[in-house]
CSV table of C-alpha atoms in Angstrom, one decimal:
chain,number,residue,atom,x,y,z
A,1256,MET,CA,2.2,-4.6,21.4
A,1257,TYR,CA,4.4,-6.1,24.5
A,1258,PRO,CA,6.5,-3.3,25.0
A,1259,PHE,CA,3.3,-1.1,24.7
A,1260,LEU,CA,1.8,-2.7,27.3
A,1261,LEU,CA,4.1,-3.0,29.5
A,1262,LYS,CA,4.0,1.0,29.8
A,1263,PHE,CA,0.5,-0.3,31.7
A,1264,VAL,CA,0.8,-3.5,33.0
A,1265,ARG,CA,3.3,-5.8,34.7
A,1266,PRO,CA,4.7,-8.4,32.0
A,1267,SER,CA,2.3,-11.1,33.1
A,1268,TRP,CA,-0.3,-9.8,32.6
A,1269,ALA,CA,1.1,-8.3,29.5
A,1270,LYS,CA,2.1,-12.0,27.9
A,1271,LEU,CA,-1.4,-13.1,29.5
A,1272,LEU,CA,-3.4,-10.0,27.6
A,1273,ILE,CA,-1.4,-10.7,24.1
A,1274,ALA,CA,-3.0,-14.5,23.9
A,1275,LEU,CA,-6.3,-13.1,24.7
A,1276,TRP,CA,-6.3,-10.8,22.1
A,1277,TYR,CA,-4.5,-13.8,19.7
A,1278,ALA,CA,-7.5,-15.7,20.5
A,1279,ALA,CA,-9.3,-13.6,20.0
A,1280,LEU,CA,-8.5,-12.8,16.4
A,1281,MET,CA,-8.4,-16.5,15.6
A,1282,PHE,CA,-11.5,-17.0,17.1
A,1283,ALA,CA,-12.9,-14.6,15.0
A,1284,ILE,CA,-11.9,-15.6,12.0
A,1285,LEU,CA,-12.6,-19.2,12.7
A,1286,LEU,CA,-16.3,-17.9,13.0
A,1287,THR,CA,-16.6,-15.5,9.9
A,1288,SER,CA,-14.4,-17.8,7.5
A,1289,ASN,CA,-17.1,-19.0,5.2
A,1290,HIS,CA,-18.1,-15.8,4.0
A,1291,ALA,CA,-16.1,-15.5,0.6
A,1292,GLY,CA,-15.1,-11.8,-0.1
A,1293,LYS,CA,-14.2,-9.6,-2.9
A,1294,GLY,CA,-10.6,-10.2,-3.1
A,1295,ASP,CA,-10.2,-12.4,-5.8
A,1296,PHE,CA,-9.4,-9.4,-8.3
A,1297,LEU,CA,-6.4,-9.0,-6.5
A,1298,TYR,CA,-4.5,-12.3,-7.9
A,1299,LEU,CA,-7.3,-12.8,-10.9
A,1300,HIS,CA,-6.4,-9.7,-12.6
A,1301,LEU,CA,-3.1,-8.3,-11.3
B,918,MET,CA,-6.7,-20.9,-5.7
B,919,ASN,CA,-7.1,-18.6,-2.3
B,920,ILE,CA,-4.5,-16.9,0.0
B,921,ASP,CA,-7.0,-18.2,2.9
B,922,SER,CA,-7.7,-22.0,1.7
B,923,LEU,CA,-5.6,-24.7,3.3
B,924,VAL,CA,-3.6,-26.2,0.4
B,925,VAL,CA,-1.8,-22.5,0.3
B,926,ILE,CA,-1.5,-22.2,3.4
B,927,SER,CA,0.1,-25.3,4.3
B,928,TRP,CA,2.2,-24.6,0.8
B,929,LEU,CA,3.5,-21.4,2.9
B,930,LEU,CA,4.5,-22.7,6.4
B,931,ALA,CA,6.1,-26.3,4.2
B,932,THR,CA,8.0,-23.7,2.0
B,933,VAL,CA,9.7,-21.8,5.0
B,934,LEU,CA,9.9,-25.0,7.2
B,935,LEU,CA,12.3,-26.4,4.0
B,936,SER,CA,14.5,-23.0,4.4
B,937,TRP,CA,15.2,-24.2,7.9
B,938,ILE,CA,15.4,-27.6,7.9
B,939,LEU,CA,17.6,-28.5,4.9
B,940,PRO,CA,21.2,-28.8,4.9
B,941,LYS,CA,22.3,-24.7,4.4
B,942,LYS,CA,23.2,-25.3,1.0
B,943,TRP,CA,19.7,-26.3,-0.2
B,944,GLN,CA,17.7,-24.4,1.8
B,945,ILE,CA,17.4,-21.1,-1.0
B,946,PRO,CA,17.1,-24.1,-4.2
B,947,SER,CA,14.3,-25.5,-1.7
B,948,GLY,CA,12.4,-22.3,-2.0
B,949,ILE,CA,13.0,-21.7,-5.1
B,950,VAL,CA,11.6,-25.6,-5.8
B,951,SER,CA,8.6,-24.8,-4.3
B,952,THR,CA,7.5,-21.8,-5.8
B,953,VAL,CA,7.9,-23.5,-9.3
B,954,ALA,CA,5.8,-26.7,-7.6
B,955,PHE,CA,3.5,-23.8,-6.9
B,956,LEU,CA,3.1,-22.4,-9.8
B,957,ALA,CA,3.2,-25.4,-11.8
B,958,TYR,CA,0.2,-26.4,-9.9
B,959,PHE,CA,-2.0,-23.4,-9.8
B,960,ASP,CA,-1.3,-21.7,-13.3
B,961,PHE,CA,1.4,-23.4,-15.8
B,962,LEU,CA,1.8,-20.8,-18.2
B,963,SER,CA,3.1,-18.4,-15.3
B,964,ALA,CA,5.5,-20.6,-14.3
B,965,LEU,CA,6.8,-20.9,-18.2
B,966,ILE,CA,6.8,-16.9,-18.4
B,967,LEU,CA,8.6,-16.6,-15.4
B,968,ILE,CA,11.5,-19.0,-16.1
B,969,SER,CA,11.3,-17.0,-19.5
B,970,PHE,CA,11.6,-13.7,-17.8
B,971,ALA,CA,14.7,-15.2,-15.4
B,972,TRP,CA,16.4,-16.0,-18.1
B,973,LEU,CA,16.3,-13.3,-20.0
B,974,ALA,CA,16.9,-11.0,-17.0
B,975,TYR,CA,19.7,-12.8,-16.3
B,976,PHE,CA,21.4,-14.5,-19.6
B,977,LEU,CA,20.4,-12.0,-21.9
B,978,PRO,CA,22.0,-9.1,-21.0
B,979,LYS,CA,24.7,-11.2,-20.0
B,980,THR,CA,25.7,-12.8,-23.7
B,981,PHE,CA,25.1,-9.2,-25.6
B,982,SER,CA,26.6,-7.0,-22.5
B,983,LEU,CA,23.9,-4.5,-20.9
B,984,LYS,CA,24.2,-1.9,-23.6
B,985,LEU,CA,21.3,0.2,-23.4
B,986,ASN,CA,19.4,-1.1,-26.7
B,987,ILE,CA,19.8,-4.2,-25.5
B,988,LEU,CA,17.8,-2.7,-22.2
B,989,PHE,CA,15.5,-1.5,-24.3
B,990,LEU,CA,14.9,-4.6,-25.7
B,991,CYS,CA,14.6,-6.5,-22.6
B,992,ILE,CA,12.0,-4.2,-21.0
B,993,MET,CA,9.9,-4.0,-24.6
B,994,ILE,CA,9.5,-7.9,-24.3
B,995,ILE,CA,8.3,-8.1,-21.0
B,996,VAL,CA,6.1,-4.5,-21.9
B,997,LEU,CA,4.7,-6.3,-24.2
B,998,VAL,CA,3.5,-9.4,-23.1
B,999,PHE,CA,2.1,-7.9,-19.5
B,1000,THR,CA,0.4,-5.8,-21.7
B,1001,GLY,CA,-0.9,-8.8,-23.9
B,1002,PHE,CA,-2.0,-10.6,-21.0
B,1003,LYS,CA,-3.3,-7.2,-19.3
B,1004,LEU,CA,-5.6,-6.3,-22.8
B,1005,GLY,CA,-6.9,-10.0,-22.9
B,1006,ASN,CA,-8.6,-9.5,-19.7
B,1007,THR,CA,-9.9,-6.6,-20.5
B,1008,TYR,CA,-12.4,-7.1,-23.2
B,1009,ASP,CA,-12.8,-10.7,-21.9
B,1010,ALA,CA,-13.3,-10.9,-18.0
B,1011,GLU,CA,-13.4,-14.4,-17.9
B,1012,PHE,CA,-9.2,-14.0,-19.5
B,1013,MET,CA,-7.2,-14.4,-16.4
B,1014,ILE,CA,-4.0,-12.9,-15.6
B,1015,PRO,CA,-1.2,-15.3,-15.2
B,1016,LEU,CA,-0.4,-15.3,-11.5
B,1017,GLY,CA,1.5,-12.9,-10.2
B,1018,LEU,CA,2.3,-11.1,-13.6
B,1019,SER,CA,2.0,-7.3,-12.9
B,1020,PHE,CA,4.4,-8.2,-9.6
B,1021,TYR,CA,7.3,-10.2,-11.3
B,1022,SER,CA,6.9,-8.1,-14.6
B,1023,PHE,CA,8.1,-5.4,-12.7
B,1024,ARG,CA,10.8,-7.0,-10.8
B,1025,VAL,CA,12.5,-8.0,-13.9
B,1026,ILE,CA,12.2,-4.4,-15.4
B,1027,HIS,CA,13.8,-3.3,-11.8
B,1028,TYR,CA,16.6,-5.5,-11.9
B,1029,LEU,CA,17.3,-5.4,-15.6
B,1030,ILE,CA,17.3,-1.6,-15.0
B,1031,GLU,CA,19.6,-1.3,-12.0
B,1032,GLY,CA,21.9,-4.0,-14.0
B,1033,TYR,CA,22.1,-1.6,-16.7
B,1034,LYS,CA,22.9,1.0,-13.9
B,1035,GLU,CA,25.9,-1.6,-12.6
B,1036,LYS,CA,24.1,-1.2,-8.9
B,1037,LEU,CA,23.7,-4.8,-8.1
B,1038,PRO,CA,25.7,-6.3,-5.5
B,1039,GLN,CA,27.9,-9.0,-7.4
B,1040,HIS,CA,25.2,-12.4,-7.6
B,1041,THR,CA,24.5,-15.6,-9.4
B,1042,PHE,CA,21.7,-16.9,-11.0
B,1043,LEU,CA,20.5,-18.7,-8.3
B,1044,ASP,CA,20.0,-15.3,-6.5
B,1045,VAL,CA,18.1,-14.2,-9.4
B,1046,LEU,CA,15.9,-17.2,-8.9
B,1047,ALA,CA,15.0,-17.2,-5.7
B,1048,TYR,CA,14.4,-13.5,-5.8
B,1049,LEU,CA,11.6,-14.3,-8.8
B,1050,PHE,CA,10.9,-17.1,-7.4
B,1051,PHE,CA,10.4,-16.5,-3.3
B,1052,LEU,CA,7.0,-17.5,-2.7
B,1053,PRO,CA,5.6,-14.9,-0.3
B,1054,THR,CA,5.8,-12.0,-2.6
B,1055,LEU,CA,5.2,-13.5,-5.8
B,1056,ILE,CA,1.5,-13.5,-5.9
B,1057,VAL,CA,0.3,-10.0,-4.8
B,1058,GLY,CA,3.6,-8.2,-4.2
B,1059,PRO,CA,5.0,-6.2,-2.3
B,1060,ILE,CA,7.4,-5.4,-5.9
B,1061,ASN,CA,10.6,-5.9,-3.2
B,1062,ARG,CA,14.0,-4.9,-4.8
B,1063,PHE,CA,16.6,-7.3,-5.0
B,1064,MET,CA,19.7,-5.0,-3.1
B,1065,GLN,CA,17.8,-6.2,0.2
B,1066,PHE,CA,17.0,-9.6,-1.1
B,1067,LYS,CA,20.5,-10.4,-1.8
B,1068,ARG,CA,21.6,-8.7,1.6
B,1069,ASP,CA,19.0,-10.7,3.5
B,1070,ILE,CA,20.0,-14.3,1.6
B,1071,GLU,CA,23.3,-14.3,2.9
B,1072,ILE,CA,22.8,-12.7,6.5
B,1073,ARG,CA,19.5,-14.7,7.4
B,1074,SER,CA,19.7,-17.2,10.5
B,1075,PHE,CA,16.8,-18.3,12.7
B,1076,ALA,CA,16.0,-15.8,15.5
B,1077,GLU,CA,13.0,-16.6,18.0
B,1078,VAL,CA,11.9,-13.3,18.5
B,1079,ASN,CA,11.1,-13.4,14.6
B,1080,LEU,CA,8.9,-15.6,15.7
B,1081,SER,CA,6.2,-13.6,17.1
B,1082,TYR,CA,6.1,-10.9,15.0
B,1083,SER,CA,6.1,-12.8,11.8
B,1084,PHE,CA,2.9,-15.3,13.3
B,1085,GLU,CA,1.5,-11.5,15.1
B,1086,ARG,CA,1.8,-10.0,11.1
B,1087,ILE,CA,-0.2,-12.8,9.6
B,1088,LEU,CA,-2.6,-13.3,12.1
B,1089,TYR,CA,-3.1,-9.4,11.4
B,1090,GLY,CA,-3.2,-10.3,7.6
B,1091,TYR,CA,-6.1,-12.8,7.9
B,1092,THR,CA,-8.1,-10.8,10.0
B,1093,LYS,CA,-7.9,-8.2,7.7
B,1094,ILE,CA,-8.8,-10.3,4.8
B,1095,ILE,CA,-11.5,-12.6,6.4
B,1096,VAL,CA,-12.7,-11.0,9.3
B,1097,LEU,CA,-12.9,-7.1,8.5
B,1098,GLY,CA,-12.8,-7.5,4.4
B,1099,ASN,CA,-15.1,-10.4,3.5
B,1100,TYR,CA,-17.4,-10.1,6.4
B,1101,LEU,CA,-17.8,-6.4,7.6
B,1102,ILE,CA,-17.0,-4.5,5.2
B,1103,SER,CA,-18.6,-6.9,1.8
B,1104,HIS,CA,-20.9,-9.2,4.0
B,1105,LYS,CA,-22.9,-7.2,6.7
B,1106,LEU,CA,-22.4,-3.7,5.2
B,1107,SER,CA,-23.9,-5.3,1.4
B,1108,LEU,CA,-27.1,-6.6,3.9
B,1109,TYR,CA,-27.0,-2.7,5.0
B,1110,LEU,CA,-26.7,-1.5,1.6
B,1111,LEU,CA,-30.0,-3.3,0.3
B,1112,GLU,CA,-31.8,-1.8,2.9
B,1113,ILE,CA,-30.8,1.3,1.7
B,1114,GLU,CA,-30.6,1.4,-1.9
B,1115,GLN,CA,-34.1,2.4,-2.6
B,1116,SER,CA,-34.7,5.5,0.4
B,1117,SER,CA,-31.6,6.9,-0.2
B,1118,PRO,CA,-30.0,6.3,-3.0
B,1119,TRP,CA,-27.3,9.4,-2.3
B,1120,LEU,CA,-26.1,7.5,0.6
B,1121,TYR,CA,-26.2,3.9,-0.7
B,1122,SER,CA,-23.4,5.9,-3.9
B,1123,TYR,CA,-21.6,7.1,-1.3
B,1124,LEU,CA,-21.1,4.2,1.2
B,1125,HIS,CA,-20.7,1.7,-1.9
B,1126,SER,CA,-17.8,3.6,-2.8
B,1127,VAL,CA,-16.6,3.6,1.0
B,1128,GLN,CA,-17.0,-0.6,0.9
B,1129,TYR,CA,-15.7,-0.8,-2.0
B,1130,TRP,CA,-12.5,1.7,-1.0
B,1131,LEU,CA,-12.1,-0.1,2.2
B,1132,ASN,CA,-12.5,-3.8,1.1
B,1133,LEU,CA,-10.1,-3.2,-1.8
B,1134,TYR,CA,-7.7,-1.4,1.4
B,1135,PHE,CA,-8.1,-4.5,4.0
B,1136,GLN,CA,-7.4,-7.3,1.1
B,1137,PHE,CA,-4.4,-5.8,-0.4
B,1138,SER,CA,-3.1,-4.5,3.0
B,1139,GLY,CA,-3.8,-7.8,4.5
B,1140,TYR,CA,-2.4,-9.9,1.6
B,1141,ALA,CA,0.6,-7.8,2.3
B,1142,ASP,CA,1.0,-8.2,6.1
B,1143,ILE,CA,0.6,-11.9,5.2
B,1144,ALA,CA,3.8,-11.8,2.7
B,1145,ILE,CA,6.0,-9.7,5.2
B,1146,GLY,CA,4.7,-12.5,8.1
B,1147,PHE,CA,5.8,-15.6,6.3
B,1148,SER,CA,9.2,-13.3,4.3
B,1149,ALA,CA,10.1,-12.4,8.4
B,1150,LEU,CA,9.8,-15.9,9.0
B,1151,MET,CA,12.1,-17.2,5.9
B,1152,GLY,CA,14.6,-14.9,6.9
B,1153,PHE,CA,14.0,-12.0,4.9
B,1154,LYS,CA,12.6,-8.6,5.4
B,1155,ILE,CA,10.4,-6.6,2.5
B,1156,MET,CA,9.3,-3.4,2.8
B,1157,GLU,CA,6.0,-1.8,3.8
B,1158,ASN,CA,3.5,-1.9,1.1
B,1159,PHE,CA,0.5,0.2,3.3
B,1160,HIS,CA,0.9,2.5,6.1
B,1161,TYR,CA,-1.9,4.0,7.2
B,1162,PRO,CA,-3.3,5.6,4.2
B,1163,PHE,CA,-6.7,6.5,5.2
B,1164,LEU,CA,-4.7,8.8,7.9
B,1165,ALA,CA,-3.5,10.8,5.0
B,1166,VAL,CA,-4.0,14.4,5.2
B,1167,ASN,CA,-3.4,15.4,1.8
B,1168,ILE,CA,-3.3,13.2,-1.9
B,1169,SER,CA,0.4,13.9,-1.8
B,1170,ALA,CA,0.9,12.0,1.3
B,1171,PHE,CA,-1.8,9.6,0.8
B,1172,TRP,CA,0.3,8.2,-2.0
B,1173,LEU,CA,3.4,7.8,-0.3
B,1174,ARG,CA,1.2,6.2,2.5
B,1175,TRP,CA,-0.3,3.7,-0.5
B,1176,HIS,CA,1.0,0.7,-2.1
B,1177,ILE,CA,4.0,2.0,-1.6
B,1178,SER,CA,6.1,-0.9,-3.8
B,1179,LEU,CA,4.5,0.6,-6.6
B,1180,SER,CA,5.1,3.8,-6.3
B,1181,SER,CA,7.9,4.0,-5.2
B,1182,TRP,CA,9.0,1.7,-8.5
B,1183,ILE,CA,6.7,4.3,-10.4
B,1184,LYS,CA,9.2,7.2,-9.0
B,1185,ASP,CA,12.4,5.4,-9.5
B,1186,TYR,CA,11.8,4.2,-12.7
B,1187,ILE,CA,9.2,6.4,-14.4
B,1188,TYR,CA,8.7,9.4,-12.8
B,1189,ALA,CA,12.0,10.3,-12.1
B,1190,PRO,CA,14.1,9.6,-15.4
B,1191,LEU,CA,10.9,11.2,-17.4
B,1192,ALA,CA,11.2,14.6,-15.0
B,1193,ALA,CA,15.5,14.1,-15.9
B,1194,SER,CA,15.4,14.5,-19.4
B,1195,THR,CA,11.9,16.6,-19.8
B,1196,ARG,CA,12.3,19.2,-17.1
B,1197,ASN,CA,8.7,19.1,-16.7
B,1198,ARG,CA,7.6,18.2,-13.9
B,1199,PHE,CA,3.7,17.9,-13.8
B,1200,LEU,CA,4.0,16.4,-17.4
B,1201,SER,CA,6.3,13.7,-15.7
B,1202,LEU,CA,3.5,13.2,-12.9
B,1203,PHE,CA,0.3,13.1,-15.6
B,1204,ILE,CA,2.6,10.1,-17.4
B,1205,ALA,CA,3.9,8.4,-14.2
B,1206,MET,CA,0.0,8.2,-12.4
B,1207,ILE,CA,-1.0,7.7,-16.2
B,1208,ALA,CA,1.1,4.3,-16.0
B,1209,PHE,CA,-0.3,3.7,-12.8
B,1210,GLY,CA,-3.7,3.6,-13.0
B,1211,LEU,CA,-2.5,0.9,-16.3
B,1212,TRP,CA,-0.9,-1.0,-14.1
B,1213,HIS,CA,-3.9,-2.2,-12.4
B,1214,GLU,CA,-6.2,-2.5,-15.8
B,1215,LEU,CA,-5.6,-1.3,-19.4
B,1216,SER,CA,-8.4,0.7,-19.8
B,1217,ILE,CA,-10.1,4.0,-20.6
B,1218,ASN,CA,-11.6,4.0,-16.7
B,1219,TYR,CA,-8.0,3.4,-15.0
B,1220,ILE,CA,-6.1,6.4,-17.6
B,1221,LEU,CA,-8.7,8.8,-16.0
B,1222,PHE,CA,-7.5,7.3,-12.4
B,1223,GLY,CA,-4.6,8.3,-13.9
B,1224,ILE,CA,-5.8,11.5,-14.9
B,1225,TYR,CA,-7.4,12.4,-11.5
B,1226,HIS,CA,-5.0,11.4,-9.0
B,1227,ALA,CA,-2.3,13.5,-11.1
B,1228,LEU,CA,-4.7,16.3,-11.1
B,1229,GLY,CA,-5.5,16.5,-7.8
B,1230,ILE,CA,-1.1,16.1,-6.6
B,1231,THR,CA,-1.0,19.4,-9.5
B,1232,VAL,CA,-3.6,21.1,-7.2
B,1233,TRP,CA,-2.1,20.1,-3.9
B,1234,HIS,CA,1.5,21.4,-5.1
B,1235,GLN,CA,0.5,25.1,-7.0
B,1236,PHE,CA,-1.5,25.4,-3.5
B,1237,GLN,CA,1.6,24.3,-1.8
B,1238,ASN,CA,3.8,27.5,-3.7
B,1239,ILE,CA,0.7,29.7,-3.2
B,1240,LYS,CA,0.8,29.1,1.0
B,1241,ARG,CA,4.9,29.3,1.2
B,1242,HIS,CA,3.9,33.1,0.2
B,1243,ASN,CA,1.6,33.7,2.6
B,1244,ARG,CA,1.7,33.6,6.0
B,1245,ARG,CA,-2.1,34.2,6.9
B,1246,LEU,CA,-2.4,31.1,4.9
B,1247,GLN,CA,0.3,29.5,6.5
B,1248,ILE,CA,-1.7,29.8,10.1
B,1249,LEU,CA,-5.0,29.3,8.7
B,1250,PHE,CA,-4.2,26.0,7.0
B,1251,ASP,CA,-2.6,24.9,10.1
B,1252,MET,CA,-5.2,25.2,12.6
B,1253,LYS,CA,-6.7,22.3,13.8
B,1254,ILE,CA,-9.9,21.9,12.1
B,1255,PHE,CA,-8.4,22.9,8.5
B,1256,VAL,CA,-6.0,19.6,9.1
B,1257,LEU,CA,-9.4,17.7,9.9
B,1258,PHE,CA,-11.0,19.1,6.3
B,1259,SER,CA,-7.6,18.2,5.0
B,1260,TRP,CA,-8.0,14.7,5.5
B,1261,PHE,CA,-11.7,14.5,5.2
B,1262,LEU,CA,-10.9,16.2,1.6
B,1263,THR,CA,-8.3,13.8,0.4
B,1264,ILE,CA,-10.0,10.7,1.9
B,1265,ASN,CA,-13.1,11.1,0.1
B,1266,PHE,CA,-11.1,12.5,-2.6
B,1267,VAL,CA,-9.4,9.3,-3.1
B,1268,MET,CA,-13.0,7.0,-2.6
B,1269,MET,CA,-13.9,9.2,-6.1
B,1270,SER,CA,-11.4,7.6,-8.5
B,1271,PHE,CA,-12.8,4.6,-8.1
B,1272,GLU,CA,-15.9,5.8,-9.1
B,1273,ILE,CA,-14.6,8.2,-11.9
B,1274,ARG,CA,-16.0,6.1,-15.1
B,1275,SER,CA,-19.4,5.5,-13.6
B,1276,PHE,CA,-19.3,9.4,-12.8
B,1277,ILE,CA,-18.9,10.3,-16.4
B,1278,LEU,CA,-20.6,7.9,-17.6
B,1279,HIS,CA,-23.8,9.2,-15.9
B,1280,PHE,CA,-23.3,13.1,-16.7
B,1281,PHE,CA,-21.9,13.4,-19.7
B,1282,GLY,CA,-22.7,9.9,-20.9
B,1283,PHE,CA,-19.4,8.4,-23.1
């Protein structure tokens, strides 16, 4: 992701954007992690 | 047991940590011990089966020298154990498959066949144990190969550049499973489907298929991302299992992008030997695709799933043969609008394959 961002912004901005992106993903995971999924079959039946 | 449970994440992180901080000669054994303990804690039976398989794969061929009959015997034992548990699961939904059985059975068969072909590098029993008891890929694959694994055992070294890559893959994996699979597809889309179930039954059925397939993709590829990420943290490069399958513009390309480790396994150990011995690639394709279906579940549903996909690939190959000799068709089907149509057709063909059983039940009554 870092090399891709470097095509558009300076290195410091690229690092900041990546940090924000990771933080947003982690926040989304924390926010939604109480919903049980339907992925159990992957390790119950395979 | 769940991949996003704190226990599993901690166990994986502890295994990674031990694989670097211990003295070099204890790094690989620590991973084996951690995996055995993990299996013994979550599924003791699976630990016993895997230990037996490891012994069978390494010592039986060594004791009797790996002739064709011994190879056949070893594979038959593994297939019988695999089939027995799968049948149990088919007839009793409460019956659980030993943890990771579908994946490590195929790893053991790969190891045996490559050993028979004398293509394995020099290795010890410890290498085999490390390969079979590798925690990141144990539960839901990918079905990685021994040769690459053995190479990585020898050349693995700690590199900071791996850290960011690995954590990124792990983060993407958890995002796919928790945010996209569990929350958006399973939870939010289900709420919407409940709303339209009465008013638009056709749209409901269609979106239900879309939901099933998308959830399967996000869960499965999320697991693969997590496995690849944790493996990279331990210094191992594991093959990719998914390569944007939803971008495939034909059914043949789809199978090169979906569950790559299994499709390449089936190609190498079922399709290629069959095609070589029967000289009939369509028959080989049908048997290989049925085997692919049966790997998921030993049921009529998945036999039909295999036949359906084999038919799709056959039709596509026949069409390619016709197209090759017809310049007008080539120009027509290379147009962007037809590529888009082909993509739409492929995705819908794949999504419908998971509904084949209910389709047959609904229209033919059996």
